[in-house]
XYZ file of C-alpha atoms in Angstrom:
315
model
C -0.326 -0.169 0.355
C 3.078 2.163 0.769
C 4.530 1.752 -2.911
C 1.161 2.128 -4.167
C 0.491 5.732 -2.201
C 4.622 6.541 -3.206
C 3.406 6.148 -6.729
C 0.755 8.202 -6.807
C 1.733 10.698 -5.067
C 4.892 10.987 -8.597
C 2.502 10.541 -10.817
C 3.159 13.611 -12.960
C 0.557 15.154 -14.652
C 0.381 13.948 -19.223
C 0.753 17.619 -20.473
C -1.420 17.648 -23.579
C -1.202 20.675 -26.233
C -3.765 21.134 -28.901
C -5.289 23.512 -31.264
C -7.954 25.496 -30.670
C -10.461 23.447 -33.185
C -13.564 21.892 -31.656
C -12.720 18.568 -32.733
C -10.578 18.452 -30.199
C -13.592 19.608 -27.849
C -13.644 16.142 -25.999
C -10.275 17.106 -24.053
C -12.076 20.434 -22.493
C -15.514 18.118 -22.195
C -13.064 15.011 -20.295
C -11.927 18.039 -18.339
C -15.034 19.411 -17.559
C -17.500 16.485 -16.649
C -13.878 14.837 -14.640
C -13.899 12.048 -16.408
C -9.793 12.372 -15.855
C -10.460 12.312 -12.277
C -12.577 8.768 -12.003
C -9.557 7.323 -13.703
C -6.804 8.759 -11.078
C -4.715 10.748 -13.831
C -3.727 14.368 -13.991
C -4.607 16.173 -17.521
C -2.442 19.260 -18.516
C -4.212 20.947 -21.322
C -1.888 23.365 -23.465
C -3.674 25.038 -26.159
C -1.282 26.387 -29.274
C -2.779 28.939 -32.300
C -0.603 26.714 -34.915
C 1.233 23.373 -35.723
C 4.600 24.478 -35.805
C 4.440 25.486 -32.112
C 2.803 22.916 -30.678
C 5.469 20.113 -33.063
C 8.217 22.340 -32.061
C 6.322 22.213 -27.850
C 6.254 18.298 -28.403
C 10.202 17.884 -30.129
C 11.458 19.841 -27.287
C 9.932 18.349 -24.102
C 7.344 21.011 -23.177
C 4.252 18.309 -23.844
C 4.137 14.920 -23.427
C 1.031 14.503 -26.902
C 0.151 16.619 -28.914
C -2.961 16.639 -31.093
C -2.956 17.394 -34.325
C -3.794 16.288 -38.067
C -2.512 12.105 -38.638
C -0.693 13.658 -42.200
C 1.635 16.417 -39.892
C 2.666 14.109 -37.798
C 3.947 12.199 -40.276
C 6.081 15.170 -41.710
C 6.978 16.082 -38.141
C 8.654 12.584 -37.760
C 10.045 12.431 -41.517
C 11.599 15.923 -40.707
C 13.289 14.292 -37.991
C 11.259 14.894 -34.439
C 11.191 11.561 -32.610
C 7.702 10.683 -32.270
C 5.042 7.941 -32.337
C 1.630 8.473 -33.326
C -0.671 6.674 -30.951
C -4.330 7.712 -31.831
C -6.096 7.920 -34.506
C -9.845 9.503 -33.075
C -11.085 11.661 -35.362
C -11.848 12.595 -38.963
C -12.538 16.370 -40.914
C -15.603 16.305 -43.183
C -15.215 20.031 -44.080
C -13.405 21.482 -40.959
C -10.601 21.913 -43.062
C -11.027 24.178 -46.367
C -8.989 25.255 -49.541
C -10.595 29.182 -49.957
C -10.013 30.767 -52.868
C -11.576 34.592 -54.187
C -10.468 33.964 -57.275
C -12.183 30.653 -58.630
C -10.603 27.582 -58.845
C -6.647 27.294 -59.349
C -4.220 28.366 -61.754
C -0.808 27.849 -62.629
C 1.865 29.392 -60.372
C -1.016 30.957 -58.091
C 0.173 31.726 -54.791
C -1.713 29.484 -52.597
C -0.968 30.390 -48.357
C -0.835 27.119 -45.725
C 0.673 26.818 -42.538
C 3.824 25.775 -41.620
C 4.754 21.755 -40.843
C 1.348 20.805 -42.140
C 1.908 18.083 -44.560
C -1.908 16.870 -43.295
C -3.651 19.969 -44.891
C -0.586 19.721 -48.255
C -1.834 16.148 -48.456
C -5.661 17.458 -49.252
C -4.680 20.462 -51.331
C -2.265 17.702 -53.645
C -5.994 15.436 -54.531
C -7.446 18.666 -55.126
C -4.628 19.663 -57.352
C -4.366 15.633 -59.189
C -8.340 16.621 -59.798
C -7.108 19.536 -62.003
C -4.300 17.894 -63.420
C -1.997 20.010 -61.359
C 0.703 19.006 -59.133
C 2.254 20.862 -55.790
C 5.076 22.208 -57.843
C 2.532 23.946 -60.274
C 1.953 26.369 -57.190
C 3.976 28.998 -55.147
C 3.400 27.464 -51.544
C 3.632 30.655 -49.138
C 3.880 29.225 -45.327
C 2.597 30.561 -42.651
C 0.322 30.712 -38.914
C -3.098 30.832 -39.526
C -3.391 33.805 -38.346
C -1.268 35.594 -41.288
C -3.163 33.551 -43.959
C -6.631 34.811 -42.597
C -5.528 38.282 -42.699
C -3.053 38.082 -45.763
C -6.681 36.324 -47.150
C -8.331 38.882 -47.141
C -6.273 41.483 -48.635
C -5.963 39.558 -51.435
C -2.550 38.165 -51.150
C -2.421 35.605 -51.496
C -5.002 34.790 -53.116
C -6.074 31.185 -52.472
C -5.183 29.307 -48.810
C -5.274 26.193 -47.253
C -7.055 26.116 -43.445
C -8.175 24.213 -41.124
C -11.675 25.605 -38.879
C -12.003 27.976 -36.925
C -9.913 30.382 -39.249
C -11.864 28.280 -42.635
C -14.600 29.867 -41.701
C -13.719 33.304 -41.006
C -11.843 33.212 -44.619
C -14.928 31.398 -46.345
C -16.659 34.972 -45.758
C -14.028 36.426 -48.198
C -13.968 33.994 -50.602
C -15.485 30.723 -52.544
C -15.029 27.230 -50.672
C -13.479 25.055 -53.767
C -13.263 22.297 -51.876
C -12.786 21.093 -48.198
C -12.095 17.296 -46.764
C -15.607 16.195 -47.299
C -14.898 16.766 -50.946
C -12.380 14.062 -50.856
C -13.843 11.755 -47.491
C -11.156 10.395 -45.771
C -7.874 12.529 -46.849
C -7.957 14.494 -43.657
C -8.047 12.433 -40.566
C -6.812 13.778 -36.665
C -5.580 12.600 -33.483
C -3.020 12.846 -31.307
C 1.190 11.712 -30.837
C 3.841 11.819 -28.504
C 7.062 11.160 -27.715
C 9.034 8.560 -27.909
C 10.236 9.819 -24.586
C 7.254 10.829 -22.434
C 5.818 7.289 -24.126
C 9.063 5.576 -22.287
C 8.633 7.166 -19.409
C 5.231 7.321 -18.345
C 2.978 3.290 -18.008
C 1.327 2.999 -20.134
C -1.543 2.439 -18.118
C -1.543 5.947 -17.501
C -1.974 6.371 -21.813
C -4.465 4.193 -21.628
C -7.044 5.543 -19.200
C -5.800 9.368 -20.824
C -7.375 7.919 -23.538
C -10.321 6.280 -21.771
C -11.263 9.644 -20.297
C -11.219 10.992 -23.927
C -13.495 7.816 -25.056
C -16.077 8.861 -22.157
C -16.108 12.415 -23.208
C -16.413 11.534 -27.424
C -19.464 9.076 -26.369
C -20.824 12.081 -24.080
C -20.701 14.474 -27.588
C -21.745 11.596 -30.225
C -25.319 10.866 -27.648
C -25.744 14.157 -28.774
C -27.645 14.169 -25.311
C -27.304 17.754 -24.123
C -28.179 20.873 -24.494
C -25.988 23.403 -26.195
C -25.498 25.487 -23.764
C -24.410 22.805 -21.904
C -22.035 21.609 -24.016
C -20.722 25.190 -25.012
C -20.004 25.962 -21.301
C -17.162 22.607 -21.200
C -15.343 25.336 -23.446
C -12.776 27.768 -22.614
C -14.304 31.204 -23.910
C -10.916 32.595 -24.722
C -9.117 29.443 -25.927
C -11.964 29.094 -28.417
C -13.228 32.997 -28.758
C -12.704 32.285 -32.559
C -15.201 28.706 -32.682
C -17.844 30.730 -31.111
C -17.474 34.402 -31.983
C -20.229 33.866 -34.587
C -22.948 32.602 -31.946
C -24.129 29.437 -32.054
C -25.228 28.264 -35.426
C -21.743 29.020 -36.815
C -20.345 26.577 -34.062
C -22.858 23.675 -34.652
C -21.618 23.727 -38.257
C -17.999 23.512 -37.543
C -19.159 20.987 -34.878
C -20.310 19.093 -37.620
C -17.612 18.907 -40.102
C -15.943 16.761 -37.336
C -16.646 13.161 -37.811
C -16.006 11.525 -34.507
C -16.250 7.299 -35.142
C -18.246 4.721 -33.675
C -15.798 2.442 -30.985
C -16.148 -0.528 -33.416
C -14.849 1.898 -36.382
C -12.002 2.842 -34.177
C -10.922 -0.403 -33.476
C -11.278 -1.613 -37.395
C -8.775 1.656 -37.702
C -6.075 0.815 -35.789
C -4.059 -2.557 -35.231
C -1.720 -4.203 -37.880
C -2.773 -2.836 -41.033
C -5.779 -0.780 -39.955
C -6.958 2.186 -41.705
C -4.535 4.280 -39.894
C -2.036 2.898 -41.068
C -3.438 2.886 -44.995
C -3.506 6.204 -44.021
C 0.157 7.200 -43.272
C 1.397 4.550 -45.864
C -0.733 7.218 -48.440
C 0.725 10.089 -46.699
C 4.684 9.166 -47.026
C 3.717 8.315 -50.634
C 2.050 11.203 -51.434
C 5.624 13.011 -49.376
C 8.132 11.059 -51.283
C 6.320 11.887 -54.801
C 6.025 15.179 -53.932
C 9.676 15.935 -52.868
C 9.321 16.228 -49.330
C 11.544 13.363 -47.742
C 13.525 11.367 -49.457
C 12.515 7.603 -47.839
C 9.070 5.945 -47.365
C 9.773 3.940 -44.122
C 7.494 1.185 -43.801
C 4.104 3.022 -41.847
C 4.220 0.468 -39.304
C 7.414 2.075 -37.722
C 6.009 5.425 -37.047
C 2.765 4.667 -34.826
C 2.369 2.687 -30.993
C -1.562 2.066 -30.666
C -1.069 -0.307 -27.822
C -2.690 2.471 -24.441
C -6.283 3.872 -27.561
C -6.400 -0.361 -29.084
C -6.759 -1.286 -25.179
C -9.048 1.810 -24.127
C -11.067 0.643 -27.450
C -11.375 -3.001 -25.977
C -12.613 -1.611 -22.818
C -15.319 0.347 -23.745
C -16.496 -1.896 -26.592
């Protein structure tokens, strides 16, 4: 008993980074509803304005886990980050948008996109292919979402690839020529952890974290709540842009995210699951687009056993 007490006393919180995207709102729900507290773990949530800042925090050890587009994690890993993809938790069904002020893309056109955003590039590449073009046919301008939005409003550039809530704001200035719902399955979302955190934090703690996440997702998916209660779980400062246009716009953004059932989640994980196929497709895209020299086995970038155990316990 003494040993257990000492272990609990020494347990440190799992430090989780995430973007202020409503797709990560189950994190706030789990915290507000006390799901992790019930499971006996502490979780520290840290929001980031963009993927580049979050990638830096994860690789430098300021956080243990990051929530972002799956494709972004693949890009970070291929860039040398010592990380593993640990879970695919939901899919974008319109929350990542390609918005234009001048119609369909033209060769040589400047396209604004966030830094460290291979996931968004993956979507842009699919759109360009549908137009008989490739990434090398456009001029990519990388930068934070807020700067991309500000530039787009002034007409420089005339096309941007953004995630909500910035994408929702951009569409008021132009036309959505394609989004993640146009090409289902192109943009998936989840978590990645640093290898050092995976080694330092016992797996049972990770399992409890994901159990709390899944319980929050179940709460969200059930729909048996008042929108006011759901909105109340969201930090008004962190989700200021999401809530700025009122409940109807926020609900539209919420509906552009698809949270899978537990059974669907099980199918996506494990050996030769959908997550592995998706990572393989992103790796191939990176190699063919000149974004990476090699194409390692997708499975070597994934360590999803804790999430798989949490899924099994939730069935």
